[in-house]
Coordinates of C-alpha atoms in Angstrom, one line a residue:
M774 CA -131.3 146.7 -34.3
Q775 CA -134.2 146.2 -31.5
N776 CA -132.7 147.0 -28.1
P777 CA -132.4 144.0 -25.9
P778 CA -134.9 144.0 -22.6
G779 CA -133.6 146.1 -19.8
V780 CA -131.8 148.8 -22.0
T781 CA -132.9 151.8 -23.5
G782 CA -132.2 154.8 -25.2
H783 CA -130.8 155.5 -28.9
D784 CA -128.7 153.0 -31.0
W785 CA -127.7 155.3 -33.9
L786 CA -124.3 155.8 -32.9
I787 CA -121.7 152.9 -32.8
R788 CA -118.4 153.8 -31.0
A789 CA -115.6 151.0 -31.5
S790 CA -112.5 150.7 -29.3
P791 CA -109.5 148.6 -30.6
R792 CA -110.6 146.7 -27.5
M793 CA -113.6 145.6 -29.2
A794 CA -112.0 143.8 -32.1
R795 CA -110.1 141.5 -30.1
P796 CA -111.4 137.9 -30.0
D797 CA -112.9 137.0 -27.0
D798 CA -114.9 133.5 -26.8
A799 CA -116.1 134.3 -23.3
A800 CA -117.8 137.5 -23.9
C801 CA -121.2 137.8 -24.1
P802 CA -122.4 139.0 -27.5
T803 CA -125.4 141.2 -25.8
H804 CA -122.8 142.9 -23.6
R805 CA -120.6 143.6 -26.6
R806 CA -123.6 144.7 -29.0
T807 CA -124.9 147.2 -26.4
A808 CA -121.5 148.6 -25.2
M809 CA -120.7 149.5 -28.5
R810 CA -123.8 151.9 -28.7
P811 CA -122.9 154.5 -25.9
L812 CA -126.4 156.0 -26.1
L813 CA -128.0 153.1 -25.1
V814 CA -128.4 153.1 -21.1
A815 CA -129.6 150.3 -18.4
D816 CA -133.3 150.3 -17.7
P817 CA -133.8 150.8 -14.5
A818 CA -130.7 153.1 -14.3
V819 CA -127.6 152.4 -12.7
P820 CA -126.3 155.0 -10.5
F821 CA -122.5 155.7 -10.5
R822 CA -120.7 154.8 -7.4
R823 CA -117.1 155.8 -6.7
P824 CA -115.0 152.9 -5.4
P825 CA -113.2 153.2 -2.1
R826 CA -109.9 152.6 -3.7
E827 CA -108.7 153.5 -7.4
E828 CA -109.6 150.4 -9.4
F829 CA -107.9 151.3 -12.7
G830 CA -104.0 150.1 -12.6
F831 CA -103.0 152.6 -15.2
G832 CA -105.1 155.6 -13.9
P833 CA -102.3 157.1 -11.6
L834 CA -99.5 156.5 -14.2
F835 CA -101.6 158.4 -16.9
T836 CA -102.0 161.4 -14.4
A837 CA -98.4 161.2 -13.6
L838 CA -97.5 161.6 -17.1
D839 CA -99.8 164.1 -17.7
L840 CA -98.2 166.3 -15.4
L841 CA -94.8 165.4 -16.9
E842 CA -95.7 165.6 -20.6
H843 CA -98.7 168.2 -20.7
D844 CA -98.2 170.5 -17.6
G845 CA -94.5 171.1 -17.3
G846 CA -93.7 169.0 -14.3
S847 CA -90.2 167.7 -13.6
M848 CA -89.6 163.9 -12.8
E849 CA -88.6 165.0 -9.2
Q850 CA -91.7 166.8 -8.6
V851 CA -93.9 163.9 -10.1
R852 CA -91.9 161.6 -7.7
E853 CA -92.4 164.0 -4.8
E854 CA -96.3 164.0 -5.4
L855 CA -96.4 160.3 -5.5
R856 CA -94.6 160.0 -2.0
A857 CA -96.9 162.8 -0.5
T858 CA -100.0 161.3 -1.9
R859 CA -102.3 160.0 1.1
G860 CA -105.7 159.4 -1.0
P861 CA -106.6 160.8 -4.5
F862 CA -103.5 161.3 -6.5
R863 CA -103.7 165.0 -7.4
G864 CA -106.7 165.4 -5.6
W865 CA -109.3 164.2 -7.8
G866 CA -110.6 160.6 -8.4
A867 CA -110.9 157.5 -5.8
P868 CA -107.9 157.1 -3.1
V869 CA -105.2 155.1 -4.2
H870 CA -103.6 152.3 -2.5
P871 CA -100.2 153.1 -1.4
A872 CA -98.4 150.0 -2.9
H873 CA -100.4 151.3 -6.1
L874 CA -98.6 154.5 -5.8
A875 CA -95.1 152.8 -5.1
W876 CA -95.8 150.5 -8.5
T877 CA -97.0 153.9 -10.3
A878 CA -93.5 155.7 -9.5
H879 CA -91.6 152.1 -10.5
A880 CA -93.6 152.1 -13.7
L881 CA -93.1 155.8 -14.5
E882 CA -89.4 155.5 -14.4
R883 CA -89.4 152.3 -16.5
Y884 CA -91.9 154.0 -19.1
V885 CA -89.9 157.4 -19.2
A886 CA -86.4 155.5 -19.6
A887 CA -88.1 153.2 -22.5
R888 CA -89.2 156.2 -24.4
T889 CA -85.8 157.9 -24.0
R890 CA -84.0 154.7 -25.5
E891 CA -86.8 154.7 -28.4
Q892 CA -86.3 158.3 -29.3
A893 CA -82.5 158.0 -29.6
A894 CA -82.9 155.2 -31.7
A895 CA -85.3 156.8 -33.9
A896 CA -82.9 159.6 -34.2
E897 CA -80.2 157.5 -35.3
A898 CA -82.3 156.1 -37.9
G899 CA -83.3 159.4 -39.2
L900 CA -86.8 159.8 -37.9
P901 CA -88.1 163.0 -36.3
E902 CA -88.8 163.6 -32.5
T903 CA -92.2 162.8 -31.6
K904 CA -93.8 164.7 -28.5
P905 CA -97.1 164.5 -26.6
V906 CA -100.4 164.8 -28.0
Q907 CA -103.1 166.1 -25.4
Q908 CA -106.4 165.5 -27.0
P909 CA -106.6 162.1 -28.1
W910 CA -106.9 160.9 -31.8
T911 CA -110.6 160.0 -33.1
W912 CA -111.8 158.8 -36.5
R913 CA -115.5 159.8 -36.9
T914 CA -117.8 159.3 -39.8
P915 CA -120.8 161.8 -40.8
R916 CA -123.9 161.3 -39.6
T917 CA -126.4 160.0 -42.2
D918 CA -130.1 160.5 -42.2
A919 CA -130.9 156.9 -42.7
P920 CA -129.6 154.0 -40.6
D921 CA -127.7 151.4 -42.4
A922 CA -128.0 147.5 -41.9
R923 CA -126.9 147.6 -38.5
G924 CA -129.1 150.8 -37.4
A925 CA -126.2 153.1 -37.2
R926 CA -126.0 156.5 -38.6
Q927 CA -122.6 157.3 -37.3
Y928 CA -119.4 155.6 -36.4
E929 CA -116.8 156.7 -34.1
H930 CA -113.3 154.7 -33.4
T931 CA -111.4 155.7 -30.5
L932 CA -107.8 155.0 -29.1
W933 CA -106.4 154.3 -25.8
G934 CA -102.8 155.1 -24.7
R935 CA -100.0 157.5 -25.0
M936 CA -100.1 159.4 -28.3
Y937 CA -97.3 161.3 -29.7
A938 CA -96.6 163.3 -32.9
S939 CA -93.8 164.8 -34.7
S940 CA -93.9 168.6 -35.0
D941 CA -94.5 168.4 -38.8
G942 CA -97.1 165.8 -38.3
R943 CA -95.2 163.3 -40.3
V944 CA -94.9 160.6 -37.7
R945 CA -97.3 159.6 -35.2
D946 CA -96.7 157.2 -32.5
L947 CA -98.8 155.3 -29.8
W948 CA -97.4 153.7 -26.8
L949 CA -99.6 150.9 -25.1
P950 CA -98.5 150.1 -21.6
S951 CA -98.7 146.4 -20.1
M952 CA -98.7 145.5 -16.4
G953 CA -95.5 143.0 -16.9
R954 CA -93.5 142.5 -20.0
A955 CA -94.3 144.0 -23.0
K956 CA -96.8 142.3 -25.4
T957 CA -96.2 141.2 -28.5
D958 CA -99.0 139.4 -29.6
R959 CA -101.6 141.7 -29.9
P960 CA -104.2 140.6 -32.3
D961 CA -104.1 141.7 -36.0
A962 CA -107.8 143.1 -35.7
E963 CA -106.7 145.4 -32.6
L964 CA -103.8 146.5 -34.5
G965 CA -105.6 147.2 -37.4
A966 CA -107.9 149.5 -35.4
V967 CA -105.4 151.2 -34.0
A968 CA -103.7 151.8 -37.5
Q969 CA -106.8 153.5 -38.9
V970 CA -107.3 155.9 -36.2
M971 CA -103.9 156.7 -36.0
A972 CA -103.7 157.4 -39.9
F973 CA -106.8 159.3 -40.4
G974 CA -108.2 160.3 -36.9
A975 CA -108.0 163.9 -35.6
P976 CA -107.2 165.3 -32.0
T977 CA -110.6 165.4 -30.4
P978 CA -112.1 167.2 -27.0
R979 CA -113.6 164.6 -24.5
R980 CA -116.9 164.4 -24.2
K981 CA -119.3 164.0 -21.0
Q982 CA -120.5 160.4 -20.8
H983 CA -123.8 159.9 -23.1
A984 CA -122.9 163.1 -24.9
Q985 CA -123.5 162.9 -28.7
P986 CA -120.9 163.8 -31.0
P987 CA -121.0 166.4 -33.6
P988 CA -122.8 165.5 -36.7
T989 CA -119.5 166.2 -39.0
A990 CA -116.7 163.9 -39.9
T991 CA -113.6 164.3 -38.3
E992 CA -110.9 165.9 -40.6
S993 CA -107.2 165.7 -40.1
T994 CA -105.1 168.5 -41.8
C995 CA -101.9 166.8 -42.1
L996 CA -102.2 163.2 -42.6
P997 CA -99.2 161.3 -41.2
R998 CA -96.7 159.4 -43.6
L999 CA -95.6 157.1 -41.0
V1000 CA -97.7 155.3 -37.8
R1001 CA -95.9 153.2 -35.3
V1002 CA -97.4 151.2 -32.2
F1003 CA -95.3 150.2 -29.2
D1004 CA -95.9 148.2 -26.2
V1005 CA -94.3 149.1 -23.0
G1006 CA -93.7 146.8 -20.1
C1007 CA -94.3 148.7 -16.8
A1008 CA -92.5 145.9 -14.8
D1009 CA -89.2 145.8 -16.7
G1010 CA -89.5 148.7 -19.4
S1011 CA -89.3 146.1 -22.1
V1012 CA -90.5 147.7 -25.6
A1013 CA -92.0 145.9 -28.6
E1014 CA -92.7 147.7 -31.8
L1015 CA -96.0 146.1 -33.0
L1016 CA -96.6 148.2 -35.8
S1017 CA -95.0 150.6 -38.2
V1018 CA -96.9 151.6 -41.6
D1019 CA -98.0 154.4 -43.9
P1020 CA -101.9 155.2 -44.2
A1021 CA -102.4 152.9 -47.4
E1022 CA -101.3 149.9 -45.2
A1023 CA -103.3 151.2 -42.3
R1024 CA -106.4 151.4 -44.3
R1025 CA -105.9 147.8 -45.8
R1026 CA -105.4 146.3 -42.1
F1027 CA -108.5 148.1 -41.1
R1028 CA -110.8 146.9 -43.9
D1029 CA -109.3 143.3 -43.9
D1030 CA -108.5 142.7 -40.1
A1031 CA -110.6 145.1 -38.3
V1032 CA -113.7 145.6 -39.9
P1033 CA -114.9 142.1 -40.0
A1034 CA -114.4 141.9 -36.3
F1035 CA -116.3 145.0 -35.7
V1036 CA -119.1 144.2 -37.4
S1037 CA -119.2 140.8 -35.4
A1038 CA -119.0 142.7 -32.4
A1039 CA -121.7 145.3 -33.3
T1040 CA -124.4 142.5 -34.7
E1041 CA -123.9 139.3 -32.9
L1042 CA -127.1 138.1 -31.1
G1043 CA -127.3 135.8 -28.2
V1044 CA -126.3 135.8 -24.5
Q1045 CA -123.3 134.2 -22.6
P1046 CA -123.4 134.8 -18.9
G1047 CA -119.8 135.3 -17.3
E1048 CA -117.7 138.4 -16.6
S1049 CA -119.4 140.4 -19.2
C1050 CA -122.0 140.4 -16.7
V1051 CA -120.5 142.9 -14.4
A1052 CA -120.3 145.8 -16.8
C1053 CA -123.5 144.8 -18.7
K1054 CA -126.4 147.1 -19.5
A1055 CA -128.8 144.4 -20.2
I1056 CA -128.4 142.6 -16.8
A1057 CA -132.0 143.6 -15.6
G1058 CA -133.7 141.9 -18.7
C1059 CA -131.6 139.0 -18.9
T1060 CA -133.3 135.8 -18.8
D1061 CA -130.3 133.6 -19.2
L1062 CA -128.2 134.9 -16.3
K1063 CA -129.1 132.6 -13.2
R1064 CA -130.7 134.7 -10.3
T1065 CA -129.6 132.9 -6.8
P1066 CA -131.2 135.2 -4.2
R1067 CA -129.4 134.7 -0.6
L1068 CA -127.0 132.3 -2.0
W1069 CA -124.7 132.1 1.1
G1070 CA -127.0 134.8 3.2
G1071 CA -124.6 137.8 2.7
R1072 CA -125.8 141.2 3.9
P1073 CA -125.3 144.2 1.4
P1074 CA -121.9 146.4 2.4
A1075 CA -122.7 149.6 4.3
L1076 CA -120.7 151.6 1.3
A1077 CA -122.8 150.9 -1.9
R1078 CA -120.6 149.7 -4.9
Q1079 CA -120.9 149.3 -8.6
R1080 CA -121.7 145.8 -9.5
R1081 CA -118.5 143.6 -9.2
S1082 CA -117.7 139.7 -9.9
V1083 CA -116.4 137.6 -7.0
S1084 CA -114.8 134.0 -7.5
V1085 CA -113.3 131.6 -4.9
W1086 CA -109.9 132.8 -5.9
D1087 CA -111.1 136.1 -5.0
L1088 CA -112.3 135.0 -1.6
R1089 CA -109.1 133.1 -0.8
L1090 CA -106.9 135.8 -1.8
H1091 CA -108.7 138.4 0.2
A1092 CA -109.0 136.0 3.2
E1093 CA -104.9 135.6 3.1
C1094 CA -104.3 139.2 2.6
P1095 CA -106.9 142.0 1.4
A1096 CA -103.9 144.1 -0.2
Q1097 CA -102.9 141.1 -2.3
Y1098 CA -106.4 140.8 -3.6
H1099 CA -106.8 144.5 -4.6
L1100 CA -103.4 144.7 -6.1
V1101 CA -103.2 141.3 -8.2
R1102 CA -106.5 140.7 -8.6
R1103 CA -108.3 144.0 -9.3
L1104 CA -105.4 146.0 -10.5
H1105 CA -103.4 143.2 -12.1
L1106 CA -100.0 144.4 -10.9
N1107 CA -97.2 141.9 -11.7
D1108 CA -93.5 141.9 -10.6
L1109 CA -92.7 139.2 -13.3
S1110 CA -91.9 136.8 -10.2
A1111 CA -91.9 132.9 -11.1
E1112 CA -94.7 130.4 -9.9
D1113 CA -93.0 128.1 -7.2
R1114 CA -92.2 124.5 -8.5
G1115 CA -95.3 122.9 -7.1
A1116 CA -97.5 125.6 -8.7
R1117 CA -95.9 125.1 -12.2
R1118 CA -96.4 121.3 -11.7
G1119 CA -99.9 121.5 -10.8
R1120 CA -100.6 123.7 -14.0
A1121 CA -99.1 121.3 -16.2
V1122 CA -101.2 118.4 -14.9
D1123 CA -104.4 120.4 -15.1
A1124 CA -103.7 121.4 -18.6
W1125 CA -102.8 117.8 -19.5
L1126 CA -106.1 116.5 -18.0
D1127 CA -108.0 119.2 -19.8
A1128 CA -106.8 118.6 -23.1
E1129 CA -107.4 114.9 -22.6
H1130 CA -111.1 115.4 -21.4
A1131 CA -111.7 117.7 -24.1
E1132 CA -111.4 115.2 -26.8
R1133 CA -114.1 114.1 -28.8
P1134 CA -115.4 111.5 -28.8
V1135 CA -115.3 111.3 -25.0
R1136 CA -112.4 108.7 -23.9
G1137 CA -111.6 108.0 -20.4
C1138 CA -108.1 108.1 -19.3
R1139 CA -107.7 104.5 -18.3
D1140 CA -107.8 103.5 -21.9
R1141 CA -104.7 105.6 -22.6
E1142 CA -101.0 105.2 -22.2
I1143 CA -99.2 106.4 -19.2
P1144 CA -97.7 109.5 -20.1
E1145 CA -93.9 109.6 -20.1
P1146 CA -92.1 112.3 -18.2
T1147 CA -90.0 113.2 -21.3
A1148 CA -93.4 114.1 -23.0
V1149 CA -94.8 115.9 -20.0
R1150 CA -91.4 118.2 -19.6
A1151 CA -91.6 118.8 -23.3
R1152 CA -95.2 120.0 -23.3
A1153 CA -95.3 121.9 -20.1
G1154 CA -91.7 123.1 -19.8
L1155 CA -91.0 121.5 -16.3
D1156 CA -87.8 120.7 -14.9
D1157 CA -86.9 116.7 -14.9
T1158 CA -88.0 116.3 -11.1
S1159 CA -91.3 118.1 -11.6
A1160 CA -92.1 116.3 -15.2
R1161 CA -91.5 113.3 -13.1
E1162 CA -93.9 113.7 -10.5
A1163 CA -96.6 115.1 -12.8
A1164 CA -96.2 111.9 -15.1
R1165 CA -96.9 110.0 -11.9
M1166 CA -99.9 112.2 -10.9
L1167 CA -101.3 111.5 -14.1
A1168 CA -101.0 108.1 -14.0
E1169 CA -102.8 107.8 -10.6
H1170 CA -105.6 109.9 -12.6
R1171 CA -106.4 107.2 -14.9
L1172 CA -108.1 104.9 -12.4
L1173 CA -109.7 108.0 -10.9
C1174 CA -110.7 109.6 -14.2
P1175 CA -114.7 110.2 -14.5
L1176 CA -114.8 109.5 -18.2
N1177 CA -114.0 105.9 -17.8
G1178 CA -116.8 104.0 -19.1
L1179 CA -119.1 107.1 -19.6
D1180 CA -121.6 106.7 -22.3
A1181 CA -121.0 108.5 -25.5
D1182 CA -124.1 110.6 -25.1
E1183 CA -123.3 111.9 -21.6
Q1184 CA -122.4 115.7 -21.5
V1185 CA -118.6 116.6 -20.6
L1186 CA -117.8 120.2 -19.9
V1187 CA -114.2 121.2 -19.6
Q1188 CA -113.4 124.4 -17.6
H1189 CA -117.4 125.4 -17.9
R1190 CA -118.0 128.7 -16.7
V1191 CA -120.9 128.5 -14.1
T1192 CA -122.1 132.1 -13.7
A1193 CA -124.9 133.3 -10.9
Y1194 CA -126.3 136.8 -9.5
V1195 CA -127.0 137.5 -6.3
P1196 CA -129.4 140.3 -6.6
E1197 CA -129.6 141.9 -3.0
L1198 CA -125.6 142.1 -3.2
D1199 CA -125.5 143.2 -7.0
I1200 CA -122.8 140.3 -7.2
V1201 CA -121.9 138.1 -10.2
V1202 CA -120.5 135.0 -8.8
L1203 CA -118.2 133.2 -11.2
A1204 CA -117.1 129.4 -10.9
V1205 CA -115.0 127.5 -13.5
P1206 CA -114.7 123.6 -12.1
D1207 CA -112.1 121.7 -13.7
L1208 CA -114.8 118.9 -15.2
V1209 CA -118.7 119.1 -15.1
Y1210 CA -120.1 116.0 -16.4
T1211 CA -123.6 114.2 -16.3
H1212 CA -124.2 110.3 -15.5
R1213 CA -127.6 108.7 -15.8
G1214 CA -129.3 112.0 -15.3
R1215 CA -127.1 113.2 -12.6
W1216 CA -124.7 116.1 -13.1
I1217 CA -121.1 115.9 -11.1
W1218 CA -118.9 118.6 -10.4
R1219 CA -115.2 117.4 -10.3
E1220 CA -112.5 119.4 -8.8
T1221 CA -109.0 117.9 -9.5
K1222 CA -106.1 119.1 -7.0
T1223 CA -102.5 118.2 -6.9
S1224 CA -100.5 117.9 -3.7
A1225 CA -97.3 116.8 -2.0
R1226 CA -99.2 116.2 1.1
P1227 CA -102.1 113.8 2.2
L1228 CA -105.5 115.1 3.2
W1229 CA -106.0 115.3 6.9
E1230 CA -108.7 113.3 8.1
R1231 CA -110.1 115.5 10.9
D1232 CA -110.3 118.8 8.2
S1233 CA -113.4 119.8 6.7
L1234 CA -113.1 119.5 2.7
L1235 CA -115.7 122.5 2.1
Q1236 CA -113.5 124.5 4.4
A1237 CA -110.2 123.4 3.0
Y1238 CA -111.4 123.9 -0.6
P1239 CA -114.3 126.5 -0.5
Q1240 CA -114.7 125.9 -4.5
L1241 CA -116.5 122.7 -3.3
A1242 CA -118.5 124.7 -1.0
L1243 CA -119.7 127.0 -4.0
G1244 CA -120.4 124.0 -5.9
V1245 CA -123.0 122.8 -3.4
L1246 CA -124.4 126.1 -3.2
L1247 CA -124.6 126.6 -6.7
F1248 CA -126.2 122.9 -7.3
H1249 CA -128.5 123.6 -4.2
A1250 CA -129.7 127.2 -6.0
G1251 CA -130.1 125.5 -9.2
A1252 CA -127.5 127.3 -11.3
L1253 CA -126.4 124.0 -12.8
G1254 CA -128.8 121.1 -12.9
D1255 CA -132.8 121.5 -12.0
D1256 CA -132.5 118.9 -8.9
P1257 CA -129.6 119.2 -6.5
R1258 CA -130.5 115.6 -5.2
R1259 CA -129.5 114.4 -8.2
S1260 CA -126.1 116.2 -8.3
W1261 CA -122.7 115.7 -6.7
V1262 CA -119.4 117.4 -6.1
E1263 CA -116.2 115.6 -6.0
L1264 CA -112.7 116.4 -5.1
E1265 CA -109.7 114.3 -7.0
H1266 CA -106.9 115.0 -4.8
L1267 CA -103.8 113.6 -6.7
R1268 CA -100.5 112.9 -5.2
E1269 CA -97.5 111.2 -7.1
G1270 CA -97.4 107.9 -4.5
H1271 CA -98.9 104.8 -5.9
G1272 CA -102.4 104.4 -4.3
E1273 CA -101.9 107.8 -2.3
S1274 CA -104.5 109.8 -4.3
R1275 CA -108.2 109.8 -3.3
L1276 CA -111.7 110.7 -4.6
E1277 CA -114.0 112.5 -2.2
P1278 CA -117.7 113.0 -2.8
I1279 CA -119.9 115.5 -1.4
D1280 CA -123.8 115.4 -1.6
P1281 CA -125.4 118.8 -2.2
G1282 CA -128.8 117.3 -1.6
R1283 CA -127.8 117.2 2.4
A1284 CA -128.8 119.9 4.5
E1285 CA -125.7 119.7 6.7
N1286 CA -123.7 120.2 3.6
V1287 CA -125.4 123.2 2.5
D1288 CA -125.4 124.8 6.0
E1289 CA -121.7 124.3 6.3
A1290 CA -121.0 125.3 2.4
R1291 CA -123.1 128.7 3.3
A1292 CA -120.9 129.1 6.7
V1293 CA -117.8 128.6 4.6
I1294 CA -118.7 131.1 1.9
A1295 CA -120.2 133.8 4.2
E1296 CA -117.0 133.8 6.2
L1297 CA -114.9 134.4 3.3
A1298 CA -117.2 136.7 1.4
Q1299 CA -118.6 139.2 4.0
P1300 CA -115.2 140.6 4.8
L1301 CA -114.3 141.2 1.4
L1302 CA -117.7 142.9 0.5
D1303 CA -117.2 145.2 3.0
D1304 CA -113.5 146.1 2.8
T1305 CA -112.6 149.6 1.8
T1306 CA -109.1 149.9 2.5
Y1307 CA -107.5 146.5 1.3
E1308 CA -105.0 146.5 4.1
P1309 CA -101.8 144.3 4.0
R1310 CA -101.8 141.2 6.3
T1311 CA -98.6 139.7 6.1
G1312 CA -97.5 136.1 6.4
R1313 CA -95.9 133.2 4.5
H1314 CA -97.8 134.3 1.4
C1315 CA -95.9 137.3 0.9
H1316 CA -92.9 135.2 -0.5
G1317 CA -95.2 134.5 -3.6
C1318 CA -97.0 137.8 -4.0
Q1319 CA -96.8 139.3 -7.4
A1320 CA -97.4 142.9 -6.0
R1321 CA -94.8 142.4 -2.9
T1322 CA -92.3 144.5 -4.6
W1323 CA -94.4 147.6 -4.1
C1324 CA -95.7 146.5 -0.7
R1325 CA -93.7 147.8 2.1
P1326 CA -95.0 145.4 5.2
G1327 CA -94.9 142.5 2.7
T1328 CA -91.2 143.3 1.8
A1329 CA -90.2 143.6 5.5
Y1330 CA -91.8 140.2 6.2
V1331 CA -89.9 138.6 3.7
T1332 CA -86.7 140.2 4.8
D1333 CA -87.5 139.1 8.4
H1334 CA -88.6 135.7 7.4
P1335 CA -86.6 134.1 4.6
R1336 CA -88.6 131.1 3.3
P1337 CA -87.4 127.8 4.5
P1338 CA -87.0 124.9 2.4
S1339 CA -90.2 122.6 2.4
P1340 CA -92.0 120.2 0.3
D1341 CA -94.1 121.5 -2.4
T1342 CA -97.7 122.6 -1.4
Q1343 CA -100.7 122.0 -3.3
T1344 CA -101.5 123.7 -6.4
S1345 CA -103.6 127.2 -6.1
P1346 CA -107.2 126.4 -6.3
R1347 CA -108.9 126.3 -9.7
G1348 CA -112.4 127.1 -9.8
D1349 CA -112.1 131.0 -10.2
A1350 CA -112.6 133.6 -12.9
A1351 CA -110.2 134.0 -16.0
P1352 CA -107.9 136.5 -15.7
H1353 CA -108.9 140.5 -16.2
A1354 CA -107.5 141.9 -19.5

């Protein structure tokens, strides 16, 4: 296949990880296609820059397990190394955040305990013990002289996770860690890809990046009789067995489930800007990604970084607590704490409105029946009080719904991802407004918020809701719609009291609004771009932080400042990027 603009190199090698078999409607086809061809590189070349903090959540855990499983270390030795580390763990890589090290110690205990329990159960079932495998399994085809229909001459299928095998090779196990609870819903295509490599792959030495594989196929001298896949939750130690099959069943699952997904990922054409742009090799030649230089006038950080994404939720979390941004948004640490009642209620209202606004043909909510609390409770799993409040907010929305009376030929986009690239900062900006629609040639950006409190008249809407400020800037830069003077940004502020909800419009064509929006986003963005340490900043937000379990300052704050009873706060701001896998 022809290389896309902005990419150079050879495309004859296709390397497929199980992750590439996952369905992903938000993924860019060009990114997936080039990512599966490891000998392709960006043109111009993008230098590797080490992050100031470790950004792979499982990295220190895998290093700790290597010490335990392959280097003969004891649990006490690993615990002591984790306690004593002040920087890179085991002396290499990027420095690890102290809370990340604490999470690693927590996850290590639960992982080892889960493995011990499972091995005891396997022994009772008559299965042999499985021991750690140091070189990962890989399944590779021989290199051919002529390319196939996809331009490939060789395929290589890899695995990720912790690998184990019995001494006689009859049983192979793969353990996949998850940040929170054990996942039970991994896609069939992903499991089919895993099964094939486990059944027919061979231990393979790791290669340097961009190095070519041997031209020969992998050969396993002893095929297993049973391959098993487990998912383990690092937060609670839960374990789910996802797969237990023989080689014949593994081959069938690969053929029926994984192969169609891999073929689609390796051949699909088209471009879809979004989170994929962060790691895409072809970004320099992509004309679909909107360039928005000097979007808010930010300056490049003193320490050059790899390309990254920024959303309003990132900005607000970092302003609240840099450690929370790093631990929750970048590393996805999760202590399984529940959302507060107001957040759950707001999320239920959002989901209800998204479903109604996405129906086709378009239909305004004024023409719909007022939802009953019982229906809201059944769909969203809310308690009785929250369901009644949500139902009243949905009733308030009926008169403010932007689809009321909207012509059938207007465009209506629910949770539409708006992506822009700030080249001087090498930043991909991501925004997901609740609703974007057209009205008589005008694009309108609607954000809906639920709250127990009224809007304060003297507060700036752009400061209170930075996603509105980002909407103003993206309209002004032409990232959505060609003429900001024919665009509009709206805040729909829903409360449960009759007549207490408000609709506030903002004109992105007015210079004073653009100037204020730039000031708002710059004040939030520059500290995030410059940050290299992600130090904790304690406050009331510590009560709801999903990483607080491993953050000493946050835990101390919560101990010293018990949460007082108070009205529900407004829902967390939307308009952020989708959560990382």
